Each structure stands twice: as C-alpha cells, then as structure tokens.
PDB file of C-alpha atoms in Angstrom:
ATOM      1  CA  MET S1368      64.801 119.069  52.760  1.00  0.00           C
ATOM      2  CA  GLY S1369      64.245 115.686  51.182  1.00  0.00           C
ATOM      3  CA  LYS S1370      65.082 112.261  52.497  1.00  0.00           C
ATOM      4  CA  HIS S1371      68.664 111.912  53.685  1.00  0.00           C
ATOM      5  CA  THR S1372      71.234 109.159  53.406  1.00  0.00           C
ATOM      6  CA  TYR S1373      73.153 108.338  56.590  1.00  0.00           C
ATOM      7  CA  ASP S1374      76.014 110.632  55.520  1.00  0.00           C
ATOM      8  CA  ASP S1375      73.537 113.408  54.651  1.00  0.00           C
ATOM      9  CA  ILE S1376      71.951 113.076  58.098  1.00  0.00           C
ATOM     10  CA  GLU S1377      75.338 113.510  59.760  1.00  0.00           C
ATOM     11  CA  VAL S1378      76.159 116.568  57.610  1.00  0.00           C
ATOM     12  CA  SER S1379      72.707 118.049  58.196  1.00  0.00           C
ATOM     13  CA  MET S1380      72.955 117.470  61.942  1.00  0.00           C
ATOM     14  CA  SER S1381      76.385 119.123  62.012  1.00  0.00           C
ATOM     15  CA  ALA S1382      75.001 122.135  60.136  1.00  0.00           C
ATOM     16  CA  MET S1383      72.032 122.455  62.510  1.00  0.00           C
ATOM     17  CA  VAL S1384      74.295 122.216  65.554  1.00  0.00           C
ATOM     18  CA  ALA S1385      76.605 124.854  64.040  1.00  0.00           C
ATOM     19  CA  ILE S1386      73.645 127.186  63.541  1.00  0.00           C
ATOM     20  CA  PHE S1387      72.456 126.686  67.125  1.00  0.00           C
ATOM     21  CA  GLU S1388      75.991 127.132  68.460  1.00  0.00           C
ATOM     22  CA  TYR S1389      76.304 130.375  66.515  1.00  0.00           C
ATOM     23  CA  ALA S1390      72.930 131.598  67.816  1.00  0.00           C
ATOM     24  CA  GLU S1391      73.991 130.693  71.339  1.00  0.00           C
ATOM     25  CA  SER S1392      77.287 132.562  70.925  1.00  0.00           C
ATOM     26  CA  ILE S1393      75.531 135.841  70.087  1.00  0.00           C
ATOM     27  CA  LEU S1394      72.837 135.589  72.769  1.00  0.00           C
ATOM     28  CA  GLU S1395      73.172 136.864  76.284  1.00  0.00           C
ATOM     29  CA  PRO S1396      73.388 134.055  78.882  1.00  0.00           C
ATOM     30  CA  LEU S1397      69.663 133.952  79.675  1.00  0.00           C
ATOM     31  CA  GLU S1398      68.294 134.994  76.273  1.00  0.00           C
ATOM     32  CA  LYS S1399      66.067 132.736  74.220  1.00  0.00           C
ATOM     33  CA  PHE S1400      65.270 132.682  70.524  1.00  0.00           C
ATOM     34  CA  SER S1401      62.243 131.942  68.371  1.00  0.00           C
ATOM     35  CA  VAL S1402      62.212 130.206  65.002  1.00  0.00           C
ATOM     36  CA  ALA S1403      59.803 130.703  62.098  1.00  0.00           C
ATOM     37  CA  VAL S1404      59.779 128.005  59.416  1.00  0.00           C
ATOM     38  CA  THR S1405      57.806 128.131  56.206  1.00  0.00           C
ATOM     39  CA  LEU S1406      56.595 124.788  54.885  1.00  0.00           C
ATOM     40  CA  LYS S1407      55.295 126.128  51.568  1.00  0.00           C
ATOM     41  CA  GLY S1408      55.697 123.458  48.928  1.00  0.00           C
ATOM     42  CA  TYR S1409      56.469 120.658  51.366  1.00  0.00           C
ATOM     43  CA  GLY S1410      55.039 117.232  50.631  1.00  0.00           C
ATOM     44  CA  TRP S1411      55.435 113.567  51.507  1.00  0.00           C
ATOM     45  CA  LYS S1412      58.851 113.453  49.869  1.00  0.00           C
ATOM     46  CA  HIS S1413      60.113 115.932  52.466  1.00  0.00           C
ATOM     47  CA  ILE S1414      59.153 113.924  55.536  1.00  0.00           C
ATOM     48  CA  ASP S1415      62.348 112.418  56.876  1.00  0.00           C
ATOM     49  CA  LEU S1416      61.700 110.477  60.072  1.00  0.00           C
ATOM     50  CA  PRO S1417      65.259 109.091  60.465  1.00  0.00           C
ATOM     51  CA  TRP S1418      66.554 112.684  60.427  1.00  0.00           C
ATOM     52  CA  ALA S1419      63.892 113.808  62.918  1.00  0.00           C
ATOM     53  CA  ARG S1420      64.621 110.890  65.247  1.00  0.00           C
ATOM     54  CA  LYS S1421      68.309 111.824  65.343  1.00  0.00           C
ATOM     55  CA  MET S1422      67.851 115.615  65.497  1.00  0.00           C
ATOM     56  CA  ILE S1423      65.109 115.881  68.141  1.00  0.00           C
ATOM     57  CA  PRO S1424      67.187 114.457  71.024  1.00  0.00           C
ATOM     58  CA  ILE S1425      70.143 116.690  70.118  1.00  0.00           C
ATOM     59  CA  LEU S1426      68.034 119.837  69.999  1.00  0.00           C
ATOM     60  CA  GLN S1427      66.018 119.168  73.114  1.00  0.00           C
ATOM     61  CA  ASN S1428      68.905 117.796  75.200  1.00  0.00           C
ATOM     62  CA  GLN S1429      71.646 120.232  74.171  1.00  0.00           C
ATOM     63  CA  TYR S1430      69.568 123.416  73.828  1.00  0.00           C
ATOM     64  CA  PRO S1431      66.589 122.891  76.156  1.00  0.00           C
ATOM     65  CA  GLU S1432      66.390 126.377  77.619  1.00  0.00           C
ATOM     66  CA  ARG S1433      67.327 128.432  74.537  1.00  0.00           C
ATOM     67  CA  LEU S1434      64.202 127.847  72.464  1.00  0.00           C
ATOM     68  CA  ARG S1435      61.439 130.276  73.327  1.00  0.00           C
ATOM     69  CA  SER S1436      59.152 129.118  70.536  1.00  0.00           C
ATOM     70  CA  ALA S1437      59.087 127.562  67.084  1.00  0.00           C
ATOM     71  CA  TYR S1438      56.393 128.337  64.522  1.00  0.00           C
ATOM     72  CA  LEU S1439      55.846 126.168  61.453  1.00  0.00           C
ATOM     73  CA  ALA S1440      53.331 127.195  58.786  1.00  0.00           C
ATOM     74  CA  PRO S1441      51.603 126.474  56.503  1.00  0.00           C
ATOM     75  CA  VAL S1442      51.540 122.889  57.710  1.00  0.00           C
ATOM     76  CA  PRO S1443      49.934 120.427  55.264  1.00  0.00           C
ATOM     77  CA  PHE S1444      47.407 117.994  56.718  1.00  0.00           C
ATOM     78  CA  PHE S1445      49.602 114.897  56.358  1.00  0.00           C
ATOM     79  CA  ILE S1446      52.581 116.620  58.006  1.00  0.00           C
ATOM     80  CA  ARG S1447      50.300 117.579  60.904  1.00  0.00           C
ATOM     81  CA  GLY S1448      49.332 113.890  61.155  1.00  0.00           C
ATOM     82  CA  THR S1449      52.989 112.839  61.173  1.00  0.00           C
ATOM     83  CA  TRP S1450      53.685 115.493  63.806  1.00  0.00           C
ATOM     84  CA  ASN S1451      50.857 114.336  66.081  1.00  0.00           C
ATOM     85  CA  GLY S1452      51.350 110.602  65.577  1.00  0.00           C
ATOM     86  CA  VAL S1453      55.110 110.180  65.284  1.00  0.00           C
ATOM     87  CA  ILE S1454      57.190 113.221  66.191  1.00  0.00           C
ATOM     88  CA  LYS S1455      55.276 114.858  69.050  1.00  0.00           C
ATOM     89  CA  PRO S1456      55.380 111.711  71.238  1.00  0.00           C
ATOM     90  CA  LEU S1457      59.206 111.817  71.033  1.00  0.00           C
ATOM     91  CA  LEU S1458      59.316 115.283  72.594  1.00  0.00           C
ATOM     92  CA  ASP S1459      59.637 116.352  76.190  1.00  0.00           C
ATOM     93  CA  PRO S1460      56.356 117.994  77.366  1.00  0.00           C
ATOM     94  CA  ILE S1461      58.058 121.378  77.868  1.00  0.00           C
ATOM     95  CA  THR S1462      59.486 121.281  74.349  1.00  0.00           C
ATOM     96  CA  LYS S1463      56.082 120.271  72.912  1.00  0.00           C
ATOM     97  CA  ASP S1464      54.495 123.387  74.379  1.00  0.00           C
ATOM     98  CA  LYS S1465      57.020 125.606  72.581  1.00  0.00           C
ATOM     99  CA  ILE S1466      56.243 124.296  69.078  1.00  0.00           C
ATOM    100  CA  HIS S1467      53.265 125.702  67.193  1.00  0.00           C
ATOM    101  CA  LEU S1468      51.890 124.479  63.872  1.00  0.00           C
ATOM    102  CA  GLY S1469      49.520 126.564  61.789  1.00  0.00           C
ATOM    103  CA  LYS S1470      47.578 126.601  58.535  1.00  0.00           C
ATOM    104  CA  ASN S1471      49.121 129.881  57.369  1.00  0.00           C
ATOM    105  CA  GLU S1472      51.864 132.386  58.109  1.00  0.00           C
ATOM    106  CA  SER S1473      49.613 134.517  60.329  1.00  0.00           C
ATOM    107  CA  LEU S1474      50.563 132.056  63.105  1.00  0.00           C
ATOM    108  CA  TYR S1475      54.063 133.495  63.416  1.00  0.00           C
ATOM    109  CA  LEU S1476      53.432 136.902  61.903  1.00  0.00           C
ATOM    110  CA  GLU S1477      51.160 137.655  64.859  1.00  0.00           C
ATOM    111  CA  ALA S1478      53.600 136.245  67.423  1.00  0.00           C
ATOM    112  CA  LEU S1479      56.945 137.568  66.171  1.00  0.00           C
ATOM    113  CA  ASP S1480      58.312 140.951  65.118  1.00  0.00           C
ATOM    114  CA  VAL S1481      57.903 141.032  61.308  1.00  0.00           C
ATOM    115  CA  ASP S1482      60.820 143.481  61.053  1.00  0.00           C
ATOM    116  CA  LEU S1483      63.113 140.688  62.214  1.00  0.00           C
ATOM    117  CA  LEU S1484      61.738 138.045  59.836  1.00  0.00           C
ATOM    118  CA  PRO S1485      63.032 137.622  56.290  1.00  0.00           C
ATOM    119  CA  ALA S1486      60.603 138.154  53.421  1.00  0.00           C
ATOM    120  CA  ILE S1487      60.656 134.432  52.571  1.00  0.00           C
ATOM    121  CA  VAL S1488      58.604 133.743  55.720  1.00  0.00           C
ATOM    122  CA  GLY S1489      56.417 136.850  55.406  1.00  0.00           C
ATOM    123  CA  GLY S1490      58.563 139.375  57.247  1.00  0.00           C
ATOM    124  CA  THR S1491      59.875 142.720  56.046  1.00  0.00           C
ATOM    125  CA  ARG S1492      63.626 142.007  56.000  1.00  0.00           C
ATOM    126  CA  GLU S1493      64.928 141.772  52.471  1.00  0.00           C
ATOM    127  CA  LYS S1494      67.667 139.305  53.247  1.00  0.00           C
ATOM    128  CA  ALA S1495      68.522 136.920  56.032  1.00  0.00           C
ATOM    129  CA  PRO S1496      71.780 135.018  56.398  1.00  0.00           C
ATOM    130  CA  THR S1497      71.717 131.603  54.792  1.00  0.00           C
ATOM    131  CA  ASN S1498      72.937 128.502  56.588  1.00  0.00           C
ATOM    132  CA  ASP S1499      76.090 128.601  54.438  1.00  0.00           C
ATOM    133  CA  VAL S1500      76.864 132.161  55.549  1.00  0.00           C
ATOM    134  CA  VAL S1501      76.335 131.290  59.216  1.00  0.00           C
ATOM    135  CA  ILE S1502      78.446 128.128  58.964  1.00  0.00           C
ATOM    136  CA  GLU S1503      81.188 129.984  57.059  1.00  0.00           C
ATOM    137  CA  HIS S1504      81.170 132.685  59.749  1.00  0.00           C
ATOM    138  CA  ILE S1505      81.540 130.062  62.477  1.00  0.00           C
ATOM    139  CA  MET S1506      84.387 128.345  60.650  1.00  0.00           C
ATOM    140  CA  ASN S1507      86.215 131.645  60.110  1.00  0.00           C
ATOM    141  CA  THR S1508      85.995 132.834  63.727  1.00  0.00           C
TER     142      THR S1508
END
C-alpha cells in the first residue's frame, strides 16, 4: 500500500468493506475474527494518513464487535511512532486494546493458530485467498 489519490482511497475503502462484509457473512452471529498483517518491507512511502483517517471510523463504527484482535508485525520504529502519535488517538479505547504491534512475527504466531495463517505471514497454509478472489466471490454471489 502506497499513498492513495482520492479515487484510490474510495476504491480501497470499498475493497476493505467488501472483505469485512464477506467475513461477516461467513461468521456465526456472535463470532469474531482476528487479523494478522505483515509489515515486512514497509517504509515511509507506505504511510497513508488520509486513507487511515477515512478507514478507521468505518472499521470501528461499522464492525465494532467483530474484531477480536489485530496483530501487525514487524512494525518499523517510525510506523510505531506514527501509530502512537497520530493513529492511536483516533481510536476508541476498546478498539485500541484489540490492536497489537510487534517487532517480529512471533507476536501473532504465538497468539493465533499457525495452521490458519498463510505462509506469507509465517503460518503453515500454502495459499490464502487474495482480496481479488474474495471481492470476485462477493460480486458473483
């Protein structure tokens, strides 16, 4: 993810909402989900505050009870600073407590079932559906 134009932000937000809607459609009514995100190779050019400012309210207001936890690792120092100084203050306290940043993948590998995680984030699954596959599935159902 690099910096977005306004149109890119709208497309990206629509894709994220489609993914969450799909996840919600396959969960039982009271089930929650966890997310593991790898930030390997991320740098300053990937920090996109306009996108974050638009996405955070949507995610926390539309899906407040679905997120069990989110794990992001490895988190570079400057992204941690942006998180603490800019993004975290925008979050509801309950949402803040669900998001965990770490220096390496052991953060989520210890918390989540590695058999459910794709290899790209350190799990044992060979392949996970891509956003395009999920969105295509939603559009075709």
